[in-house]
């Protein structure tokens, strides 16, 4: 299937995107985010607050090794992770429904071979979402349009949609 090894993955050019998980409680969701991040060669996953860290059997069950290929880092709070990313030049978006949010399909990203803009996206707790102080510190909010009766989606599904949108705009 022409899959690369973990070693080749580590050396390969990455999508200039870091995924931040803010108090995500389900290890299956965490594992799913790792697996999707592997699929699109995301730069790293930042695990914050109560978000569990590898190694763990429940993370591995859905990550299927993505936790080994994708770099990850732990921060005590997502606010610390966002401040770290902004200090390092990343443009950080909270994935959250809020006043003034940008619909995901309207996202405009810059990507040139000379000067890459790097991005980070923050996904929140399955019930409470992204902490308000984290939203306030981000450069903006992105929202996925929804047309049904529910006002939210599973965090790992949301991550898949958002990562794919960045991949389309930055790689294709």
PDB file of C-alpha atoms in Angstrom:
ATOM      1  CA  UNK A   1       0.000   0.000   0.000  1.00  0.00           C
ATOM      2  CA  UNK A   2       3.076   2.246  -0.176  1.00  0.00           C
ATOM      3  CA  UNK A   3       2.882   3.205   3.503  1.00  0.00           C
ATOM      4  CA  UNK A   4       5.966   4.852   4.955  1.00  0.00           C
ATOM      5  CA  UNK A   5       7.698   3.643   8.095  1.00  0.00           C
ATOM      6  CA  UNK A   6       7.558   5.534  11.385  1.00  0.00           C
ATOM      7  CA  UNK A   7      11.178   6.551  10.796  1.00  0.00           C
ATOM      8  CA  UNK A   8      10.344   7.905   7.325  1.00  0.00           C
ATOM      9  CA  UNK A   9       7.293   9.684   8.771  1.00  0.00           C
ATOM     10  CA  UNK A  10       9.501  11.433  11.341  1.00  0.00           C
ATOM     11  CA  UNK A  11      11.751  12.717   8.530  1.00  0.00           C
ATOM     12  CA  UNK A  12       8.970  13.629   6.065  1.00  0.00           C
ATOM     13  CA  UNK A  13       7.747  17.177   5.471  1.00  0.00           C
ATOM     14  CA  UNK A  14       4.736  17.878   7.680  1.00  0.00           C
ATOM     15  CA  UNK A  15       1.514  19.766   7.254  1.00  0.00           C
ATOM     16  CA  UNK A  16       2.258  23.084   9.023  1.00  0.00           C
ATOM     17  CA  UNK A  17      -0.454  22.406  11.607  1.00  0.00           C
ATOM     18  CA  UNK A  18      -0.436  21.540  15.286  1.00  0.00           C
ATOM     19  CA  UNK A  19      -3.517  20.006  16.903  1.00  0.00           C
ATOM     20  CA  UNK A  20      -4.220  21.025  20.506  1.00  0.00           C
ATOM     21  CA  UNK A  21      -6.581  18.971  22.681  1.00  0.00           C
ATOM     22  CA  UNK A  22      -8.031  20.998  25.569  1.00  0.00           C
ATOM     23  CA  UNK A  23      -9.244  18.673  28.348  1.00  0.00           C
ATOM     24  CA  UNK A  24     -10.420  15.898  26.007  1.00  0.00           C
ATOM     25  CA  UNK A  25     -11.489  13.102  28.324  1.00  0.00           C
ATOM     26  CA  UNK A  26     -12.030  10.103  26.030  1.00  0.00           C
ATOM     27  CA  UNK A  27      -8.879   8.165  25.265  1.00  0.00           C
ATOM     28  CA  UNK A  28     -10.610   6.736  22.206  1.00  0.00           C
ATOM     29  CA  UNK A  29     -11.104  10.281  20.891  1.00  0.00           C
ATOM     30  CA  UNK A  30      -7.457  11.074  21.638  1.00  0.00           C
ATOM     31  CA  UNK A  31      -6.370   7.960  19.755  1.00  0.00           C
ATOM     32  CA  UNK A  32      -8.587   8.840  16.801  1.00  0.00           C
ATOM     33  CA  UNK A  33      -7.047  12.305  16.627  1.00  0.00           C
ATOM     34  CA  UNK A  34      -3.565  10.761  16.586  1.00  0.00           C
ATOM     35  CA  UNK A  35      -4.574   8.415  13.766  1.00  0.00           C
ATOM     36  CA  UNK A  36      -6.015  11.247  11.662  1.00  0.00           C
ATOM     37  CA  UNK A  37      -2.970  13.389  12.428  1.00  0.00           C
ATOM     38  CA  UNK A  38      -0.773  10.578  11.140  1.00  0.00           C
ATOM     39  CA  UNK A  39      -2.862  10.269   7.960  1.00  0.00           C
ATOM     40  CA  UNK A  40      -2.270  13.922   7.089  1.00  0.00           C
ATOM     41  CA  UNK A  41       1.269  14.208   8.535  1.00  0.00           C
ATOM     42  CA  UNK A  42       0.295  16.816  11.098  1.00  0.00           C
ATOM     43  CA  UNK A  43       3.327  18.430  12.708  1.00  0.00           C
ATOM     44  CA  UNK A  44       2.360  17.529  16.295  1.00  0.00           C
ATOM     45  CA  UNK A  45      -0.443  16.988  18.783  1.00  0.00           C
ATOM     46  CA  UNK A  46      -0.413  18.956  22.042  1.00  0.00           C
ATOM     47  CA  UNK A  47      -2.224  17.262  24.916  1.00  0.00           C
ATOM     48  CA  UNK A  48      -3.465  19.598  27.648  1.00  0.00           C
ATOM     49  CA  UNK A  49      -5.017  19.390  31.087  1.00  0.00           C
ATOM     50  CA  UNK A  50      -6.902  16.147  31.749  1.00  0.00           C
ATOM     51  CA  UNK A  51      -6.159  14.863  28.230  1.00  0.00           C
ATOM     52  CA  UNK A  52      -4.389  11.516  28.661  1.00  0.00           C
ATOM     53  CA  UNK A  53      -0.973  10.903  27.146  1.00  0.00           C
ATOM     54  CA  UNK A  54       0.545   7.851  25.484  1.00  0.00           C
ATOM     55  CA  UNK A  55       1.376   5.136  26.079  1.00  0.00           C
ATOM     56  CA  UNK A  56      -2.046   3.814  26.997  1.00  0.00           C
ATOM     57  CA  UNK A  57      -3.977   0.790  25.669  1.00  0.00           C
ATOM     58  CA  UNK A  58      -7.187   2.791  25.109  1.00  0.00           C
ATOM     59  CA  UNK A  59      -5.339   5.459  23.097  1.00  0.00           C
ATOM     60  CA  UNK A  60      -3.546   2.776  21.108  1.00  0.00           C
ATOM     61  CA  UNK A  61      -6.808   0.948  20.335  1.00  0.00           C
ATOM     62  CA  UNK A  62      -7.940   3.781  18.038  1.00  0.00           C
ATOM     63  CA  UNK A  63      -4.563   5.375  17.203  1.00  0.00           C
ATOM     64  CA  UNK A  64      -3.167   2.071  15.895  1.00  0.00           C
ATOM     65  CA  UNK A  65       0.379   3.393  16.214  1.00  0.00           C
ATOM     66  CA  UNK A  66      -0.349   7.021  15.298  1.00  0.00           C
ATOM     67  CA  UNK A  67       0.747   7.929  18.802  1.00  0.00           C
ATOM     68  CA  UNK A  68       4.206   6.601  17.888  1.00  0.00           C
ATOM     69  CA  UNK A  69       4.569   8.401  14.545  1.00  0.00           C
ATOM     70  CA  UNK A  70       3.107  11.815  15.407  1.00  0.00           C
ATOM     71  CA  UNK A  71       5.154  13.990  17.750  1.00  0.00           C
ATOM     72  CA  UNK A  72       3.305  15.066  20.871  1.00  0.00           C
ATOM     73  CA  UNK A  73       3.851  17.292  23.849  1.00  0.00           C
ATOM     74  CA  UNK A  74       1.972  17.736  27.131  1.00  0.00           C
ATOM     75  CA  UNK A  75       1.002  21.094  28.674  1.00  0.00           C
ATOM     76  CA  UNK A  76      -0.738  21.537  32.048  1.00  0.00           C
ATOM     77  CA  UNK A  77      -3.277  23.861  30.373  1.00  0.00           C
ATOM     78  CA  UNK A  78      -4.321  24.654  26.831  1.00  0.00           C
ATOM     79  CA  UNK A  79      -3.743  28.326  27.613  1.00  0.00           C
ATOM     80  CA  UNK A  80      -0.049  27.561  28.160  1.00  0.00           C
ATOM     81  CA  UNK A  81       0.046  25.662  24.860  1.00  0.00           C
ATOM     82  CA  UNK A  82      -1.624  28.512  22.963  1.00  0.00           C
ATOM     83  CA  UNK A  83       0.733  31.104  24.431  1.00  0.00           C
ATOM     84  CA  UNK A  84       3.704  28.885  23.555  1.00  0.00           C
ATOM     85  CA  UNK A  85       2.450  28.493  19.975  1.00  0.00           C
ATOM     86  CA  UNK A  86       1.735  32.201  19.505  1.00  0.00           C
ATOM     87  CA  UNK A  87       5.185  33.080  20.864  1.00  0.00           C
ATOM     88  CA  UNK A  88       6.598  30.689  18.252  1.00  0.00           C
ATOM     89  CA  UNK A  89       4.735  32.426  15.407  1.00  0.00           C
ATOM     90  CA  UNK A  90       1.745  30.134  14.951  1.00  0.00           C
ATOM     91  CA  UNK A  91      -1.668  31.472  13.961  1.00  0.00           C
ATOM     92  CA  UNK A  92      -4.008  29.754  16.432  1.00  0.00           C
ATOM     93  CA  UNK A  93      -7.705  29.005  15.910  1.00  0.00           C
ATOM     94  CA  UNK A  94     -10.173  27.659  18.459  1.00  0.00           C
ATOM     95  CA  UNK A  95     -12.659  25.265  16.903  1.00  0.00           C
ATOM     96  CA  UNK A  96     -15.735  26.635  18.544  1.00  0.00           C
ATOM     97  CA  UNK A  97     -19.122  28.169  17.816  1.00  0.00           C
ATOM     98  CA  UNK A  98     -18.891  31.785  18.865  1.00  0.00           C
ATOM     99  CA  UNK A  99     -19.841  35.264  17.773  1.00  0.00           C
ATOM    100  CA  UNK A 100     -17.641  36.348  14.880  1.00  0.00           C
ATOM    101  CA  UNK A 101     -16.394  32.840  14.073  1.00  0.00           C
ATOM    102  CA  UNK A 102     -15.288  32.027  10.528  1.00  0.00           C
ATOM    103  CA  UNK A 103     -17.062  29.189   8.774  1.00  0.00           C
ATOM    104  CA  UNK A 104     -14.511  26.497   8.010  1.00  0.00           C
ATOM    105  CA  UNK A 105     -15.129  26.590   4.259  1.00  0.00           C
ATOM    106  CA  UNK A 106     -14.362  30.335   4.295  1.00  0.00           C
ATOM    107  CA  UNK A 107     -10.957  29.859   5.924  1.00  0.00           C
ATOM    108  CA  UNK A 108      -8.176  31.554   4.003  1.00  0.00           C
ATOM    109  CA  UNK A 109      -4.666  30.305   4.711  1.00  0.00           C
ATOM    110  CA  UNK A 110      -1.316  31.440   3.386  1.00  0.00           C
ATOM    111  CA  UNK A 111       1.246  28.950   2.246  1.00  0.00           C
ATOM    112  CA  UNK A 112       4.254  29.737   0.133  1.00  0.00           C
ATOM    113  CA  UNK A 113       7.420  27.763  -0.276  1.00  0.00           C
ATOM    114  CA  UNK A 114       9.543  30.705   0.898  1.00  0.00           C
ATOM    115  CA  UNK A 115       7.753  31.705   4.090  1.00  0.00           C
ATOM    116  CA  UNK A 116       5.327  29.193   5.555  1.00  0.00           C
ATOM    117  CA  UNK A 117       2.690  30.436   7.917  1.00  0.00           C
ATOM    118  CA  UNK A 118       2.150  27.804  10.578  1.00  0.00           C
ATOM    119  CA  UNK A 119      -1.195  27.069  12.159  1.00  0.00           C
ATOM    120  CA  UNK A 120      -2.635  25.459  15.252  1.00  0.00           C
ATOM    121  CA  UNK A 121      -6.193  24.394  16.005  1.00  0.00           C
ATOM    122  CA  UNK A 122      -7.613  23.902  19.482  1.00  0.00           C
ATOM    123  CA  UNK A 123     -10.312  21.280  20.089  1.00  0.00           C
ATOM    124  CA  UNK A 124     -12.176  21.288  23.387  1.00  0.00           C
ATOM    125  CA  UNK A 125     -13.701  18.991  25.929  1.00  0.00           C
ATOM    126  CA  UNK A 126     -16.506  16.754  24.680  1.00  0.00           C
ATOM    127  CA  UNK A 127     -19.108  18.542  26.836  1.00  0.00           C
ATOM    128  CA  UNK A 128     -17.758  22.005  27.653  1.00  0.00           C
ATOM    129  CA  UNK A 129     -15.796  22.802  24.499  1.00  0.00           C
ATOM    130  CA  UNK A 130     -12.695  24.996  24.445  1.00  0.00           C
ATOM    131  CA  UNK A 131     -12.134  26.955  27.674  1.00  0.00           C
ATOM    132  CA  UNK A 132     -13.228  30.586  27.256  1.00  0.00           C
ATOM    133  CA  UNK A 133      -9.839  31.978  28.314  1.00  0.00           C
ATOM    134  CA  UNK A 134      -8.259  29.854  25.576  1.00  0.00           C
ATOM    135  CA  UNK A 135     -10.775  31.094  22.985  1.00  0.00           C
ATOM    136  CA  UNK A 136      -9.992  34.671  24.051  1.00  0.00           C
ATOM    137  CA  UNK A 137      -6.253  34.111  23.508  1.00  0.00           C
ATOM    138  CA  UNK A 138      -6.639  32.574  20.033  1.00  0.00           C
ATOM    139  CA  UNK A 139      -6.314  34.559  16.802  1.00  0.00           C
ATOM    140  CA  UNK A 140      -9.851  33.533  15.860  1.00  0.00           C
ATOM    141  CA  UNK A 141     -12.496  30.828  15.898  1.00  0.00           C
ATOM    142  CA  UNK A 142     -13.431  28.383  13.171  1.00  0.00           C
ATOM    143  CA  UNK A 143     -16.842  26.780  12.998  1.00  0.00           C
ATOM    144  CA  UNK A 144     -18.109  23.840  10.969  1.00  0.00           C
ATOM    145  CA  UNK A 145     -21.547  24.590   9.498  1.00  0.00           C
ATOM    146  CA  UNK A 146     -24.213  22.197  10.752  1.00  0.00           C
ATOM    147  CA  UNK A 147     -27.713  21.714   9.416  1.00  0.00           C
ATOM    148  CA  UNK A 148     -29.335  19.204  11.758  1.00  0.00           C
ATOM    149  CA  UNK A 149     -30.869  19.344  15.202  1.00  0.00           C
ATOM    150  CA  UNK A 150     -27.583  18.998  17.114  1.00  0.00           C
ATOM    151  CA  UNK A 151     -25.197  21.860  17.827  1.00  0.00           C
ATOM    152  CA  UNK A 152     -22.007  19.851  18.065  1.00  0.00           C
ATOM    153  CA  UNK A 153     -20.149  16.828  16.748  1.00  0.00           C
ATOM    154  CA  UNK A 154     -17.795  14.308  18.285  1.00  0.00           C
ATOM    155  CA  UNK A 155     -14.381  15.892  18.835  1.00  0.00           C
ATOM    156  CA  UNK A 156     -12.503  13.282  16.805  1.00  0.00           C
ATOM    157  CA  UNK A 157     -14.914  13.681  13.877  1.00  0.00           C
ATOM    158  CA  UNK A 158     -14.539  17.447  14.118  1.00  0.00           C
ATOM    159  CA  UNK A 159     -10.750  17.089  14.134  1.00  0.00           C
ATOM    160  CA  UNK A 160     -10.894  14.946  11.006  1.00  0.00           C
ATOM    161  CA  UNK A 161     -12.973  17.528   9.140  1.00  0.00           C
ATOM    162  CA  UNK A 162     -10.786  20.455  10.226  1.00  0.00           C
ATOM    163  CA  UNK A 163      -7.476  18.702   9.530  1.00  0.00           C
ATOM    164  CA  UNK A 164      -8.726  17.684   6.074  1.00  0.00           C
ATOM    165  CA  UNK A 165      -9.707  21.291   5.304  1.00  0.00           C
ATOM    166  CA  UNK A 166      -6.213  22.502   6.247  1.00  0.00           C
ATOM    167  CA  UNK A 167      -4.648  19.709   4.191  1.00  0.00           C
ATOM    168  CA  UNK A 168      -6.728  20.651   1.128  1.00  0.00           C
ATOM    169  CA  UNK A 169      -5.748  24.294   1.412  1.00  0.00           C
ATOM    170  CA  UNK A 170      -2.088  23.779   2.286  1.00  0.00           C
ATOM    171  CA  UNK A 171      -1.072  20.632   0.398  1.00  0.00           C
ATOM    172  CA  UNK A 172      -3.329  20.227  -2.621  1.00  0.00           C
TER     173      UNK A 172
END
